Coordinates of C-alpha atoms in Angstrom, one line a residue:
M197 CA -75.2 -51.6 -37.6
I198 CA -74.0 -48.4 -39.2
T199 CA -75.9 -47.4 -42.3
V200 CA -74.4 -45.9 -45.4
T201 CA -76.2 -42.6 -44.7
A202 CA -74.6 -42.5 -41.3
L203 CA -71.1 -43.2 -42.7
L204 CA -71.6 -40.5 -45.3
A205 CA -72.6 -38.0 -42.7
I206 CA -69.5 -38.8 -40.6
C207 CA -67.2 -38.4 -43.6
I208 CA -68.8 -35.1 -44.5
W209 CA -68.4 -33.9 -40.9
I210 CA -64.8 -35.0 -40.7
Q211 CA -64.0 -33.2 -44.0
A212 CA -65.7 -30.1 -42.8
L213 CA -63.8 -30.2 -39.6
S214 CA -60.5 -30.7 -41.4
A215 CA -61.3 -27.8 -43.7
S216 CA -62.2 -25.6 -40.8
G217 CA -58.9 -26.5 -39.1
Q218 CA -57.0 -25.2 -42.1
Q219 CA -58.5 -21.8 -41.6
T220 CA -56.2 -19.1 -40.3
C221 CA -56.9 -15.7 -38.8
P222 CA -56.6 -12.8 -41.3
S223 CA -53.6 -10.6 -40.6
I224 CA -54.7 -7.4 -38.8
H225 CA -52.8 -4.1 -39.5
R226 CA -53.6 -1.6 -36.9
E227 CA -51.9 1.7 -36.2
V228 CA -50.7 1.6 -32.6
V229 CA -49.4 5.2 -32.4
D230 CA -50.8 8.4 -34.0
F231 CA -48.2 11.2 -33.7
K232 CA -50.6 13.6 -35.4
V233 CA -52.6 13.9 -32.2
E234 CA -52.5 17.6 -31.2
Y235 CA -51.7 18.6 -27.6
S236 CA -52.3 22.0 -26.0
L237 CA -49.4 23.2 -23.9
P238 CA -49.1 26.3 -21.7
Y239 CA -47.3 29.1 -23.6
F240 CA -46.4 32.8 -23.6
Q241 CA -46.5 34.8 -26.7
T242 CA -44.3 37.8 -27.4
N243 CA -44.6 40.6 -30.1
K244 CA -41.4 39.6 -31.9
P245 CA -39.5 36.3 -32.4
I246 CA -37.7 35.1 -29.3
Q247 CA -33.9 35.6 -29.5
N248 CA -32.8 34.4 -26.0
I249 CA -34.0 32.5 -23.0
V250 CA -32.8 32.5 -19.4
V251 CA -34.5 30.6 -16.6
N252 CA -34.0 32.0 -13.1
R253 CA -34.7 29.4 -10.4
D254 CA -33.0 31.5 -7.7
S255 CA -36.0 33.9 -7.4
T256 CA -38.7 33.3 -5.0
S257 CA -40.7 31.7 -7.8
T258 CA -39.2 30.4 -11.0
E259 CA -39.1 33.1 -13.7
V260 CA -38.2 33.1 -17.3
Y261 CA -36.5 36.1 -19.1
L262 CA -37.0 36.4 -22.8
G263 CA -34.9 38.5 -25.2
C264 CA -36.7 39.8 -28.2
Q265 CA -36.0 42.5 -30.6
N266 CA -36.3 45.8 -28.7
S267 CA -37.5 44.3 -25.4
I268 CA -36.8 42.0 -22.5
V269 CA -39.8 40.3 -21.0
A270 CA -40.0 38.6 -17.6
V271 CA -42.6 35.7 -17.4
D272 CA -43.7 34.0 -14.1
D273 CA -44.4 30.3 -13.5
A274 CA -48.0 30.7 -14.6
M275 CA -46.9 31.9 -18.1
R276 CA -48.0 35.5 -17.4
K277 CA -45.9 38.6 -18.1
K278 CA -44.4 40.0 -14.9
W279 CA -42.6 43.1 -16.3
E280 CA -41.1 44.3 -19.6
L281 CA -38.0 46.4 -20.4
K282 CA -37.8 48.3 -23.7
T283 CA -34.3 48.2 -25.3
G284 CA -35.2 49.8 -28.6
P285 CA -35.6 51.3 -31.2
L286 CA -32.9 53.8 -30.4
D287 CA -35.0 56.7 -31.7
S288 CA -38.0 55.6 -29.6
S289 CA -39.2 57.6 -26.6
D290 CA -40.2 54.3 -25.0
C291 CA -36.7 52.9 -25.0
E292 CA -35.4 52.6 -21.4
T293 CA -31.7 51.8 -22.2
C294 CA -31.1 54.0 -25.3
H295 CA -30.3 57.3 -23.4
L296 CA -28.8 56.0 -20.2
C297 CA -25.2 56.0 -21.4
D298 CA -23.2 58.9 -22.7
I299 CA -22.6 57.3 -26.1
K300 CA -23.1 58.5 -29.6
N301 CA -24.7 56.1 -32.1
D302 CA -23.2 55.6 -35.5
P303 CA -25.7 56.6 -38.2
Q304 CA -24.8 53.4 -40.1
D305 CA -25.7 51.2 -37.1
P306 CA -29.1 49.6 -36.8
V307 CA -31.7 51.2 -34.6
D308 CA -33.4 48.0 -33.6
T309 CA -31.8 46.2 -30.8
D310 CA -31.3 42.5 -31.0
N311 CA -30.7 41.2 -27.5
K312 CA -27.7 39.0 -28.2
V313 CA -26.8 38.3 -24.5
L314 CA -28.9 37.5 -21.4
V315 CA -27.1 36.1 -18.4
L316 CA -27.7 35.9 -14.7
D317 CA -25.1 37.0 -12.1
P318 CA -23.3 33.8 -10.9
V319 CA -24.2 34.6 -7.4
A320 CA -27.8 35.7 -8.1
Y321 CA -28.9 34.8 -4.6
F322 CA -26.8 37.8 -3.3
Y323 CA -26.8 39.9 -6.5
P324 CA -30.1 39.5 -8.2
Y325 CA -28.8 40.9 -11.5
L326 CA -29.8 40.1 -15.1
Y327 CA -27.2 41.3 -17.6
I328 CA -28.4 42.4 -21.0
C329 CA -26.2 43.1 -24.1
G330 CA -27.4 44.0 -27.6
N331 CA -26.1 44.7 -31.0
T332 CA -26.7 48.5 -30.8
Q333 CA -24.6 51.1 -29.0
H334 CA -21.3 49.3 -29.7
G335 CA -22.5 46.1 -27.9
I336 CA -22.5 47.6 -24.4
C337 CA -24.3 46.0 -21.6
F338 CA -26.9 46.9 -19.0
F339 CA -28.1 45.1 -15.9
V340 CA -31.4 45.1 -13.9
D341 CA -32.3 44.0 -10.4
F342 CA -34.9 41.4 -11.0
S343 CA -36.0 41.4 -7.4
S344 CA -37.7 44.8 -8.0
P345 CA -41.3 44.9 -9.1
K346 CA -40.4 47.1 -12.1
P347 CA -36.6 46.8 -12.6
K348 CA -34.7 49.9 -13.8
P349 CA -31.7 49.3 -16.1
K350 CA -28.2 50.6 -15.2
C351 CA -25.5 51.2 -17.7
L352 CA -22.2 49.2 -17.8
Y353 CA -20.2 51.8 -19.7
K354 CA -17.4 54.3 -18.8
K355 CA -16.8 56.8 -21.6
E356 CA -13.4 57.9 -20.1
H357 CA -12.1 54.3 -20.4
T358 CA -13.2 53.8 -23.9
S359 CA -11.8 54.3 -27.4
S360 CA -12.4 52.8 -30.8
T361 CA -9.3 50.6 -30.3
D362 CA -9.9 49.6 -26.7
C363 CA -13.4 49.2 -25.4
P364 CA -13.6 46.7 -22.4
D365 CA -17.3 47.6 -22.1
C366 CA -18.1 46.6 -25.8
V367 CA -19.1 43.0 -25.3
A368 CA -21.8 41.8 -27.8
S369 CA -21.1 41.4 -31.6
P370 CA -24.0 41.8 -34.0
L371 CA -22.7 38.6 -35.7
G372 CA -23.4 36.5 -32.5
T373 CA -22.1 36.3 -29.0
Q374 CA -21.9 33.6 -26.2
V375 CA -21.3 34.7 -22.6
T376 CA -20.8 32.4 -19.5
A377 CA -20.7 34.1 -16.1
V378 CA -18.8 32.4 -13.3
E379 CA -17.7 33.2 -9.8
N380 CA -14.0 33.3 -8.9
R381 CA -12.7 34.5 -5.6
D382 CA -15.9 36.4 -4.9
T383 CA -15.7 38.1 -8.2
A384 CA -18.0 37.7 -11.2
L385 CA -16.1 36.8 -14.4
F386 CA -17.6 37.0 -17.8
F387 CA -16.1 34.6 -20.5
V388 CA -17.1 36.1 -23.8
A389 CA -17.0 34.4 -27.3
A390 CA -18.0 36.7 -30.2
S391 CA -18.1 36.3 -34.0
I392 CA -16.3 39.2 -35.6
N393 CA -15.2 40.7 -38.8
N394 CA -13.2 43.8 -39.9
K395 CA -16.2 46.0 -39.5
V396 CA -16.9 44.8 -35.9
V397 CA -13.4 45.2 -34.9
Q398 CA -12.6 48.5 -36.7
K399 CA -14.9 50.6 -34.4
Y400 CA -15.0 49.8 -30.7
Q401 CA -12.9 46.7 -30.9
R402 CA -14.3 43.4 -29.8
R403 CA -12.3 40.2 -29.5
S404 CA -13.1 36.6 -30.5
I405 CA -12.3 35.3 -27.0
S406 CA -12.1 37.5 -23.9
V407 CA -12.5 37.5 -20.2
L408 CA -14.0 40.5 -18.3
R409 CA -14.4 41.3 -14.6
S410 CA -17.3 43.5 -13.5
L411 CA -16.2 46.6 -11.7
S412 CA -17.1 47.0 -8.0
T413 CA -18.6 50.4 -8.9
E414 CA -21.1 48.6 -11.1
D415 CA -20.5 50.9 -14.1
G416 CA -18.4 48.8 -16.5
F417 CA -15.9 46.0 -17.0
H418 CA -12.2 45.4 -16.5
K419 CA -10.4 43.3 -19.1
I420 CA -8.4 40.6 -17.4
M421 CA -7.2 38.8 -20.5
D422 CA -5.7 40.2 -23.6
G423 CA -7.9 37.8 -25.5
L424 CA -7.7 36.0 -28.8
T425 CA -8.8 37.6 -32.0
V426 CA -8.9 36.3 -35.6
L427 CA -5.8 37.7 -37.4
P428 CA -6.5 40.9 -39.5
N429 CA -6.0 39.2 -42.9
L430 CA -8.6 36.5 -42.1
R431 CA -11.3 38.5 -40.4
D432 CA -13.5 38.9 -43.5
S433 CA -13.0 35.4 -44.9
Y434 CA -12.8 33.2 -41.8
T435 CA -16.0 33.1 -39.7
I436 CA -16.3 31.4 -36.3
D437 CA -19.9 30.6 -35.5
Y438 CA -20.2 30.2 -31.7
I439 CA -23.1 27.8 -30.8
Y440 CA -22.9 27.2 -27.1
S441 CA -20.9 28.0 -24.0
F442 CA -21.0 26.4 -20.5
S443 CA -18.9 26.1 -17.4
T444 CA -17.8 23.4 -14.8
K445 CA -16.0 23.8 -11.5
E446 CA -12.7 24.1 -13.3
F447 CA -13.2 25.3 -16.9
V448 CA -15.3 27.4 -19.2
Y449 CA -16.0 25.9 -22.6
F450 CA -17.0 27.4 -26.0
L451 CA -18.5 25.3 -28.8
S452 CA -18.1 26.7 -32.3
V453 CA -18.3 25.7 -36.0
Q454 CA -15.5 26.8 -38.4
R455 CA -13.6 25.7 -41.4
E456 CA -10.9 23.2 -41.2
N457 CA -8.3 25.4 -43.0
P458 CA -8.5 29.1 -42.4
F459 CA -6.7 29.8 -45.7
R460 CA -9.1 27.8 -47.9
N461 CA -12.6 29.1 -48.3
N462 CA -13.8 25.7 -49.6
S463 CA -12.3 23.6 -46.9
A464 CA -14.7 21.3 -44.8
F465 CA -16.5 22.5 -41.8
Q466 CA -15.7 21.2 -38.3
T467 CA -17.0 21.5 -34.7
H468 CA -14.6 22.8 -32.2
L469 CA -14.5 22.9 -28.4
G470 CA -12.4 25.5 -26.8
R471 CA -11.4 25.5 -23.1
L472 CA -10.1 28.1 -20.6
P473 CA -9.4 27.4 -16.9
I474 CA -11.4 29.7 -14.5
S475 CA -8.5 30.1 -12.0
T476 CA -5.9 31.2 -14.7
P477 CA -7.9 32.5 -17.7
E478 CA -4.9 33.5 -19.8
V479 CA -4.2 33.2 -23.6
W480 CA -1.4 30.7 -23.1
M481 CA -3.8 28.2 -21.3
Y482 CA -6.3 28.2 -24.1
R483 CA -6.9 24.7 -25.6
E484 CA -9.1 23.5 -28.5
V485 CA -10.1 20.1 -29.8
V486 CA -12.2 19.1 -32.9
L487 CA -15.3 17.0 -31.9
E488 CA -16.8 14.6 -34.4
C489 CA -20.1 12.7 -34.2
R490 CA -19.8 9.6 -36.4
Y491 CA -21.8 6.8 -37.8
E492 CA -19.8 3.6 -38.4
P493 CA -21.9 0.8 -40.0
K494 CA -21.1 -2.8 -39.1
R495 CA -18.9 -4.1 -41.9
R496 CA -20.6 -6.5 -44.3
K497 CA -19.4 -7.6 -47.7
R498 CA -20.8 -5.5 -50.6
S499 CA -22.5 -3.2 -48.1
S500 CA -23.7 0.1 -49.5
L501 CA -23.5 1.7 -46.1
R502 CA -20.6 4.1 -45.5
D503 CA -19.1 6.0 -42.6
I504 CA -20.6 9.4 -42.0
V505 CA -19.1 12.3 -40.1
Y506 CA -21.8 14.8 -38.9
N507 CA -19.6 17.8 -38.9
W508 CA -21.9 20.6 -38.0
L509 CA -23.1 21.2 -34.4
Q510 CA -26.8 22.4 -34.3
A511 CA -27.3 22.7 -30.6
A512 CA -25.7 21.4 -27.4
H513 CA -26.6 20.8 -23.7
L514 CA -24.5 20.0 -20.6
G515 CA -26.3 17.3 -18.6
H516 CA -25.9 13.9 -16.9
A517 CA -27.0 10.4 -17.6
G518 CA -29.4 8.1 -15.7
K519 CA -28.1 4.9 -14.1
D520 CA -28.8 2.7 -17.1
F521 CA -27.3 4.9 -19.7
A522 CA -24.3 5.8 -17.5
E523 CA -23.4 2.2 -17.2
E524 CA -23.5 1.8 -21.0
L525 CA -21.3 4.9 -21.4
R526 CA -19.1 3.5 -18.5
V527 CA -19.3 6.7 -16.5
S528 CA -20.7 7.8 -13.2
V529 CA -24.2 9.2 -12.9
K530 CA -22.4 12.4 -11.6
E531 CA -20.3 12.7 -14.7
D532 CA -20.8 16.0 -16.7
I533 CA -21.8 14.9 -20.2
L534 CA -21.9 17.2 -23.3
Y535 CA -24.8 16.2 -25.5
G536 CA -24.8 17.6 -29.0
V537 CA -27.0 17.2 -32.0
F538 CA -25.2 17.4 -35.4
T539 CA -26.0 17.4 -39.0
V540 CA -24.0 17.1 -42.2
V541 CA -22.9 20.2 -44.0
N542 CA -21.0 20.3 -47.4
N543 CA -18.2 22.6 -48.2
Q544 CA -20.6 25.2 -49.6
G545 CA -22.4 25.4 -46.2
E546 CA -25.6 23.5 -47.2
R547 CA -27.2 21.5 -44.5
Q548 CA -28.6 17.9 -45.2
R549 CA -31.9 17.0 -43.6
T550 CA -30.3 14.4 -41.3
S551 CA -29.4 14.4 -37.6
A552 CA -27.2 12.6 -35.1
L553 CA -26.8 12.7 -31.4
C554 CA -23.5 12.2 -29.6
A555 CA -22.6 12.1 -25.9
F556 CA -19.2 13.3 -24.9
P557 CA -18.2 12.7 -21.2
L558 CA -16.2 15.8 -20.2
S559 CA -13.6 13.7 -18.3
K560 CA -12.7 11.9 -21.5
V561 CA -12.6 15.2 -23.4
N562 CA -10.3 16.8 -20.9
R563 CA -8.0 13.8 -21.0
V564 CA -7.8 14.0 -24.8
I565 CA -6.9 17.6 -24.6
D566 CA -4.2 17.1 -22.0
M567 CA -2.8 14.2 -24.0
G568 CA -2.8 16.3 -27.2
V569 CA -0.7 19.1 -25.5
E570 CA 1.7 16.4 -24.2
A571 CA 2.0 15.0 -27.7
C572 CA 3.0 18.4 -29.0
C573 CA 5.6 18.9 -26.3
A574 CA 7.1 15.4 -25.7
S575 CA 10.0 14.3 -27.8
G576 CA 9.1 12.5 -31.0
T577 CA 9.6 12.4 -34.7
E578 CA 6.0 12.9 -35.8
Q579 CA 5.5 16.4 -37.4
L580 CA 2.6 18.1 -35.5
S581 CA 1.1 21.5 -35.8
R582 CA 0.4 23.9 -32.9
G583 CA -2.7 24.8 -34.7
L584 CA -5.0 27.8 -34.2
C585 CA -3.5 29.5 -37.3
H586 CA -6.4 31.9 -37.3
F587 CA -5.5 33.3 -33.9
Q588 CA -1.7 33.1 -34.1
P589 CA 1.1 32.5 -36.6
C590 CA 1.4 28.9 -37.7
E591 CA 4.2 26.8 -36.1
S592 CA 5.1 23.3 -35.7
C593 CA 5.1 21.5 -32.3
P594 CA 8.7 21.9 -30.9
H595 CA 8.8 18.5 -29.1
E596 CA 11.2 20.1 -26.7
N597 CA 9.5 19.9 -23.3
S598 CA 12.1 18.5 -20.9
E599 CA 11.6 18.0 -17.1
G600 CA 11.2 21.3 -15.4
N601 CA 10.7 23.2 -18.6
H602 CA 7.1 24.2 -19.2
T603 CA 7.4 26.9 -21.9
C604 CA 6.1 24.5 -24.6
S605 CA 2.8 23.9 -22.9
H606 CA 2.4 27.7 -22.1
K607 CA 1.0 28.5 -25.5
A608 CA -2.5 28.2 -27.0
T609 CA -2.8 24.8 -28.7
L610 CA -5.2 22.9 -30.9
V611 CA -5.1 19.1 -30.3
S612 CA -3.9 17.5 -33.5
K613 CA -6.3 14.5 -33.5
P614 CA -10.1 14.9 -33.4
H615 CA -12.0 13.3 -30.6
Y616 CA -15.1 11.4 -31.8
R617 CA -18.2 9.5 -30.5
L618 CA -20.7 7.4 -32.3
D619 CA -24.2 8.5 -33.2
I620 CA -26.6 7.2 -30.5
F621 CA -29.4 7.0 -33.1
N622 CA -27.3 4.9 -35.4
S623 CA -28.1 7.0 -38.5
K624 CA -31.8 6.4 -38.1
M625 CA -32.8 10.2 -38.0
R626 CA -32.5 10.6 -41.8
D627 CA -35.4 12.8 -42.5
V628 CA -35.4 15.2 -39.6
L629 CA -33.2 18.2 -38.7
F630 CA -32.8 18.7 -35.0
T631 CA -32.4 22.4 -33.9
S632 CA -32.3 22.1 -30.1
V633 CA -31.6 19.5 -27.4
L634 CA -32.1 19.0 -23.7
V635 CA -31.4 15.8 -21.8
S636 CA -32.8 15.0 -18.4
T637 CA -33.1 12.0 -16.1
I638 CA -36.3 10.4 -14.8
G639 CA -35.5 7.6 -12.4
N640 CA -32.9 5.4 -14.0
D641 CA -33.8 6.6 -17.5
T642 CA -32.0 9.2 -19.6
V643 CA -34.5 11.2 -21.7
G644 CA -33.7 13.3 -24.7
H645 CA -35.9 16.1 -25.7
F646 CA -35.3 17.4 -29.3
G647 CA -36.7 20.4 -31.2
T648 CA -36.9 20.2 -35.0
S649 CA -36.8 22.5 -37.9
D650 CA -40.4 21.9 -38.7
G651 CA -41.6 22.8 -35.3
R652 CA -41.9 19.5 -33.5
I653 CA -40.7 18.1 -30.2
L654 CA -39.4 14.5 -30.0
Q655 CA -39.0 12.9 -26.6
V656 CA -36.9 9.7 -26.5
I657 CA -35.5 7.3 -23.8
L658 CA -31.9 7.0 -24.7
T659 CA -29.7 3.8 -24.7
M660 CA -26.8 2.8 -26.9
Y661 CA -28.7 0.0 -28.4
K662 CA -32.4 1.0 -28.6
Q663 CA -34.1 4.4 -28.6
T664 CA -37.8 4.6 -27.5
V665 CA -39.7 7.6 -29.0
F666 CA -42.6 8.1 -26.5
A667 CA -43.8 11.5 -27.8
N668 CA -43.6 13.3 -31.0
Y669 CA -45.9 16.4 -31.4
S670 CA -46.1 19.8 -33.0
L671 CA -45.5 23.3 -31.5
G672 CA -46.5 25.0 -34.7
E673 CA -45.1 25.5 -38.2
V674 CA -42.0 27.5 -37.1
G675 CA -38.7 25.7 -36.3
V676 CA -37.8 25.3 -32.7
F677 CA -35.3 27.8 -31.3
R678 CA -31.8 26.6 -30.5
T679 CA -31.7 27.7 -26.9
A680 CA -33.8 25.6 -24.5
A681 CA -33.8 25.3 -20.7
A682 CA -35.0 23.3 -17.7
F683 CA -37.8 25.0 -16.0
S684 CA -38.3 22.6 -13.1
E685 CA -37.9 18.9 -12.3
D686 CA -40.8 17.9 -14.4
S687 CA -41.0 20.7 -17.2
L688 CA -38.8 22.3 -19.8
I689 CA -38.8 25.5 -21.8
F690 CA -38.7 25.5 -25.6
A691 CA -39.4 28.4 -28.0
A692 CA -40.7 28.5 -31.6
G693 CA -41.1 31.8 -33.3
N694 CA -42.7 34.3 -30.9
K695 CA -44.1 31.6 -28.5
M696 CA -42.4 30.0 -25.5
F697 CA -43.8 26.6 -24.4
K698 CA -43.7 24.8 -21.0
V699 CA -43.1 21.2 -22.1
P700 CA -43.6 18.3 -19.6
S701 CA -40.5 16.1 -19.4
A702 CA -42.7 13.0 -19.2
G703 CA -44.5 13.9 -22.4
P704 CA -47.7 15.9 -23.0
G705 CA -50.2 13.1 -22.6
C706 CA -51.1 9.5 -23.7
E707 CA -53.8 10.0 -26.4
H708 CA -51.3 9.2 -29.2
F709 CA -51.2 5.6 -28.0
L710 CA -54.1 3.9 -29.9
T711 CA -54.3 0.4 -28.5
C712 CA -54.5 -0.9 -25.0
P713 CA -51.3 -3.0 -25.2
K714 CA -49.3 0.0 -26.6
C715 CA -50.9 2.2 -23.8
L716 CA -50.1 -0.1 -21.0
T717 CA -46.5 -0.8 -22.2
A718 CA -45.7 3.0 -22.5
P719 CA -42.8 4.1 -20.2
G720 CA -43.9 3.9 -16.5
F721 CA -43.1 7.6 -15.8
M722 CA -45.8 8.6 -18.4
N723 CA -48.5 7.2 -16.1
C724 CA -50.7 5.9 -18.9
G725 CA -53.8 3.7 -18.5
W726 CA -56.8 2.6 -20.6
C727 CA -60.1 4.3 -20.1
S728 CA -63.2 3.8 -22.1
G729 CA -61.3 2.8 -25.3
K730 CA -58.7 5.5 -25.0
C731 CA -55.2 5.9 -23.5
S732 CA -55.2 8.6 -20.9
R733 CA -53.8 9.7 -17.5
K734 CA -55.8 8.9 -14.4
H735 CA -57.0 12.4 -13.7
Q736 CA -58.4 12.6 -17.2
C737 CA -60.5 9.4 -16.8
T738 CA -64.2 9.7 -15.7
S739 CA -64.8 6.0 -15.6
V740 CA -62.7 2.9 -14.9
W741 CA -59.0 3.5 -15.4
N742 CA -56.9 0.3 -15.9
K743 CA -53.2 0.2 -16.1
D744 CA -52.7 -3.6 -15.5
S745 CA -54.5 -5.6 -18.2
C746 CA -56.3 -5.3 -21.5
A747 CA -59.6 -7.0 -22.4
P748 CA -59.3 -9.2 -25.5
I749 CA -61.3 -8.2 -28.7
I750 CA -62.8 -11.1 -30.7
T751 CA -63.5 -10.4 -34.4
Q752 CA -64.4 -14.0 -35.5
F753 CA -64.1 -17.6 -34.6
F754 CA -64.1 -21.0 -36.3
P755 CA -65.4 -23.6 -36.7
K756 CA -69.0 -22.4 -36.4
T757 CA -70.4 -25.9 -35.6
A758 CA -69.1 -29.0 -33.8
P759 CA -70.4 -32.3 -32.6
A760 CA -72.1 -32.3 -29.1
G761 CA -70.0 -34.0 -26.5
G762 CA -66.8 -34.1 -28.5
E763 CA -63.5 -32.3 -28.2
T764 CA -63.1 -29.5 -30.8
E765 CA -60.2 -27.2 -31.4
V766 CA -61.7 -23.7 -31.6
T767 CA -59.8 -20.7 -33.1
L768 CA -60.6 -17.2 -31.9
C769 CA -59.4 -14.2 -34.1
G770 CA -59.0 -10.7 -32.8
S771 CA -56.5 -8.8 -30.8
E772 CA -55.1 -8.2 -27.3
F773 CA -55.1 -11.8 -26.1
Q774 CA -52.0 -11.2 -24.1
S775 CA -53.9 -11.3 -20.8
A776 CA -55.3 -14.7 -21.6
L777 CA -51.9 -16.0 -22.5
R778 CA -50.0 -14.6 -19.5
P779 CA -51.5 -16.2 -16.5
P780 CA -49.0 -18.6 -14.7
I781 CA -49.2 -22.4 -15.0
I782 CA -49.9 -23.9 -11.6
S783 CA -48.3 -27.3 -10.7
G784 CA -47.5 -27.9 -14.3
K785 CA -51.1 -27.9 -15.4
T786 CA -52.2 -26.4 -18.7
H787 CA -53.7 -23.0 -18.4
M788 CA -57.6 -23.1 -18.8
I789 CA -60.1 -20.5 -19.8
R790 CA -63.8 -20.7 -19.0
V791 CA -66.5 -20.2 -21.7
D792 CA -70.1 -19.1 -21.2
S793 CA -71.4 -22.7 -21.2
G794 CA -69.5 -23.3 -18.0
T795 CA -67.0 -25.7 -19.5
F796 CA -63.2 -25.2 -19.5
C797 CA -61.0 -25.1 -22.5
A798 CA -57.2 -25.7 -22.6
V799 CA -55.2 -22.9 -24.3
L800 CA -52.6 -24.2 -26.8
S801 CA -50.1 -21.5 -25.9
E802 CA -47.5 -22.7 -28.3
R803 CA -49.9 -22.0 -31.3
S804 CA -51.4 -18.8 -29.9
S805 CA -50.4 -15.2 -30.3
S806 CA -51.8 -11.8 -29.4
E807 CA -54.1 -12.1 -32.4
M808 CA -55.1 -15.8 -32.4

């Protein structure tokens, strides 16, 4: 017979058990990543801010040549100085290039040499030459044989072939110059894009676009193309800022930023891509197209989102895509892809602190250019402009190209319609200004490496639908320099201020991952594992290094008491229970875990999570 006291005890126990069953685990907010973690990277420091970078992988060991004001420095693969060449000041006895050429310096010209151009000979294996052009001495160039232990500069200037109106050896402009060197029929050709104004052109003329051939006598250049130059009435009002230049097997390309209308100083800025064929580098074969990087939000009723055109190119890089990203772009892994980082600039030239990344497969860009020329020349009623009114008088497309008549297409042309791609980051980079970009492939992954205006490096796995930031760290307080380069298969070169850093393409380390699950789910190429409560690489671990599973952490449990011999639902609170939830179910049986008493408990997987 059950007594009243026993019934009361049972009721109290049932109520307590019911109450305990209503308990839930407190929500846990833990930081899983700390991008404030500092990493120490190999670097080389110069006396002055770095102005140019060239990586030479054709030498016996990889070398980097740095252009700084008044000097060129060669750095070996151990980040040590190999040699240095003094290029200024002009009145200095230490200057090794200032008195080589028979040239008089204008008293109004600067005495400090900014090394605007550094370029390797296109056949550096046979001709181990580094070409150097600065803003002093009318922009003339020198070259050194980098295979020598202490290279001596040689002058690329012929006084008897030079005048103030015709100077084929005057290459670099103090306003900015991009040079790409290519081989064509055993000859080195130098495709030059220079920013100019009336002052630059008035004395020792330089052109906006020109093509030069190095003389066999190795003492100057021969101009093989008349070139394109901003018209005299626009030179002081219309500036072309050349950002990047590169070549493929068929063409040399120039990327620039300029205003939409050369006759309106308040017109919008645009990014242009110019193209010249290597086999026939003539003015009439010059083509241009406007490139746009856009954000187009998905349309929703009453949406506050709007289309954005990122009109100003900050930096660019010619690269490829890994298998996964190439499939999304619907291109081959061998396709040349132009990657550009853009920002928004208003008509007054003020940059916004926002960034976008767009990928332009070159085969599609070339198709757009060819179709644009055809549209100008094919019969039609649409009024199209030939464009390039800053280089040549404005005219309308003639629409007169009949079969066998190619005179229409034999003229420099700007494609009438811009070619655009969508921002890969989907407008999420709203408080960061990218200043440099490199894109590499690791396995099937496409990895973007971005320098920022506040001195940081972001490393991101790129896809069209999701971007995984796996590293974000500081190189210092100075903005990252626009020019960057691949040093080897697993390291890159970035510069900030007067420091050049060797950056691992797989990230600088794993310490910024704070939890075991985050550590073990990091990209496989990072080689991260859990060691003594920290995320690290195997060679950094002095105890057990685990990359397969995480031990659960229990912070509390309930109920605290339960009747002996009965079945009780026990809730464990904590984190990292994934390993307990993942084991497979064998023969349809419920997964069991063993507790210290030796008994087995069934896991209620449908009610469990990584924290309960």
